[in-house]
Short mmCIF file of C-alpha atoms in Angstrom, two decimals:
data_model
loop_
_atom_site.label_atom_id
_atom_site.label_comp_id
_atom_site.label_asym_id
_atom_site.label_seq_id
_atom_site.Cartn_x
_atom_site.Cartn_y
_atom_site.Cartn_z
CA UNK A 1 -0.12 0.11 0.54
CA UNK A 2 0.82 3.17 -0.95
CA UNK A 3 1.03 6.69 1.15
CA UNK A 4 -1.31 8.38 -1.15
CA UNK A 5 -3.80 5.72 -0.26
CA UNK A 6 -4.04 6.78 3.95
CA UNK A 7 -2.39 10.63 3.97
CA UNK A 8 -4.48 13.68 4.61
CA UNK A 9 -4.41 15.46 1.24
CA UNK A 10 -6.05 18.75 3.61
CA UNK A 11 -2.52 20.09 4.63
CA UNK A 12 -2.71 23.17 6.87
CA UNK A 13 0.34 25.32 6.38
CA UNK A 14 2.51 28.23 8.14
CA UNK A 15 5.06 30.70 6.94
CA UNK A 16 8.03 30.79 8.98
CA UNK A 17 7.35 34.60 10.22
CA UNK A 18 3.56 33.85 11.10
CA UNK A 19 3.35 34.11 15.01
CA UNK A 20 3.56 31.10 17.25
CA UNK A 21 0.01 32.45 18.19
CA UNK A 22 -1.77 32.31 14.59
CA UNK A 23 -0.05 28.19 14.51
CA UNK A 24 -1.36 27.35 17.75
CA UNK A 25 -4.88 29.05 16.47
CA UNK A 26 -4.70 27.04 13.51
CA UNK A 27 -3.97 24.35 15.01
CA UNK A 28 -7.12 24.37 17.39
CA UNK A 29 -9.05 25.23 14.86
CA UNK A 30 -8.41 22.45 13.02
CA UNK A 31 -8.05 19.36 15.57
CA UNK A 32 -4.76 18.91 14.47
CA UNK A 33 -1.35 17.94 16.48
CA UNK A 34 1.52 19.52 13.71
CA UNK A 35 1.62 22.28 10.84
CA UNK A 36 4.52 22.11 8.26
CA UNK A 37 5.97 25.72 7.71
CA UNK A 38 6.62 26.57 4.12
CA UNK A 39 8.37 29.59 1.77
CA UNK A 40 5.61 31.16 -0.41
CA UNK A 41 6.58 28.72 -2.97
CA UNK A 42 5.57 25.80 -0.80
CA UNK A 43 8.70 24.14 0.31
CA UNK A 44 9.04 22.61 3.73
CA UNK A 45 11.25 24.55 5.93
CA UNK A 46 10.47 23.20 9.14
CA UNK A 47 7.60 21.54 11.49
CA UNK A 48 6.32 22.56 14.29
CA UNK A 49 4.23 20.33 16.91
CA UNK A 50 1.89 21.41 19.58
CA UNK A 51 5.08 19.92 21.74
CA UNK A 52 7.03 22.31 19.84
CA UNK A 53 5.04 25.37 21.13
CA UNK A 54 4.49 24.39 24.64
CA UNK A 55 8.28 23.09 25.44
CA UNK A 56 9.98 25.36 23.19
CA UNK A 57 7.64 28.34 23.12
CA UNK A 58 5.79 28.64 26.14
CA UNK A 59 8.04 26.92 28.65
CA UNK A 60 10.62 29.35 27.54
CA UNK A 61 8.53 32.48 28.24
CA UNK A 62 7.92 33.24 24.39
CA UNK A 63 5.67 36.01 23.29
CA UNK A 64 3.25 34.15 21.45
CA UNK A 65 1.76 36.98 19.57
CA UNK A 66 5.13 38.08 18.70
CA UNK A 67 7.73 35.33 18.39
CA UNK A 68 8.08 34.30 14.81
CA UNK A 69 7.57 30.09 14.64
CA UNK A 70 10.91 29.79 12.96
CA UNK A 71 11.92 30.11 16.47
CA UNK A 72 10.84 27.24 18.19
CA UNK A 73 10.45 24.68 14.25
CA UNK A 74 12.18 22.02 13.73
CA UNK A 75 14.37 22.52 10.65
CA UNK A 76 15.06 18.98 10.04
CA UNK A 77 11.72 17.76 8.17
CA UNK A 78 11.66 13.72 7.46
CA UNK A 79 9.24 13.78 4.70
CA UNK A 80 8.32 10.78 1.82
CA UNK A 81 6.57 11.40 -1.19
CA UNK A 82 2.75 9.76 -2.63
CA UNK A 83 4.21 6.64 -4.05
CA UNK A 84 6.04 5.57 -0.69
CA UNK A 85 5.35 2.33 0.63
CA UNK A 86 3.53 2.49 4.03
CA UNK A 87 5.95 0.06 5.83
CA UNK A 88 8.42 2.41 5.06
CA UNK A 89 6.94 5.27 5.82
CA UNK A 90 6.81 3.55 9.55
CA UNK A 91 9.94 2.70 9.64
CA UNK A 92 11.00 6.62 8.91
CA UNK A 93 8.44 7.75 12.02
CA UNK A 94 10.41 4.27 14.09
CA UNK A 95 14.32 5.99 13.22
CA UNK A 96 13.09 9.25 13.91
CA UNK A 97 10.89 9.11 16.05
CA UNK A 98 8.06 11.05 15.14
CA UNK A 99 4.19 10.28 14.07
CA UNK A 100 3.59 12.51 11.33
CA UNK A 101 5.45 12.98 7.58
CA UNK A 102 4.87 15.49 5.08
CA UNK A 103 4.47 14.40 2.17
CA UNK A 104 5.71 16.00 -0.70
CA UNK A 105 6.00 15.59 -4.90
CA UNK A 106 8.18 17.79 -6.20
CA UNK A 107 9.07 19.22 -3.19
CA UNK A 108 5.70 21.06 -2.62
CA UNK A 109 3.72 19.42 0.12
CA UNK A 110 0.66 18.02 -0.86
CA UNK A 111 -0.08 15.45 2.33
CA UNK A 112 0.80 14.52 5.24
CA UNK A 113 0.77 11.08 6.71
CA UNK A 114 0.50 10.42 10.87
CA UNK A 115 -0.52 6.97 13.02
CA UNK A 116 -3.68 7.90 12.72
CA UNK A 117 -4.11 7.78 9.57
CA UNK A 118 -2.36 4.19 9.79
CA UNK A 119 -4.44 3.31 12.25
CA UNK A 120 -7.64 4.45 10.99
CA UNK A 121 -7.39 2.74 7.27
CA UNK A 122 -8.81 -0.92 7.69
CA UNK A 123 -6.04 -2.06 5.29
CA UNK A 124 -3.52 -0.98 7.36
CA UNK A 125 -2.30 -3.57 9.97
CA UNK A 126 -3.22 -2.50 13.34
CA UNK A 127 -0.66 -4.62 14.89
CA UNK A 128 2.12 -2.86 12.94
CA UNK A 129 0.52 0.88 13.82
CA UNK A 130 0.77 -0.49 17.32
CA UNK A 131 4.53 -1.79 16.79
CA UNK A 132 5.19 1.57 15.41
CA UNK A 133 3.94 3.43 18.13
CA UNK A 134 5.26 1.27 20.67
CA UNK A 135 8.83 2.02 19.39
CA UNK A 136 8.94 5.58 18.92
CA UNK A 137 7.44 5.35 22.84
CA UNK A 138 10.35 3.33 23.77
CA UNK A 139 12.60 4.76 21.60
CA UNK A 140 11.61 8.11 23.52
CA UNK A 141 11.65 6.76 27.25
CA UNK A 142 15.71 5.74 26.30
CA UNK A 143 16.68 9.02 25.52
CA UNK A 144 14.88 10.39 28.47
CA UNK A 145 17.17 8.38 30.88
#
């Protein structure tokens, strides 16, 4: 199965100059926990999660209305293509300890794949999704020790 069969095609994204506050509102309004950061040509230059906003923004006393998202985003972005096999995408999630992967085509964002998307797809083996999540969580526990 290919990523294109599971991914979300409706991607909300922000510009690096958008405020942390604006990004948080978009997350809240769209019920999402992650937003790609793109330049004017829709090239992904970073990614920000709800956790980034808490740990790199709120916990560091950043002014959410005046801090650009570029100050708290993760710059190293792991991505895949619509033609990537789902198992390969899951391996990327495990290796990079992430739950969401931007989907790129011709250097443009065309979707996002989440563990939730995989779990909700009846054609994806749920035990493999569970194993992926366990591996991500176990890596996070090891890194915290």
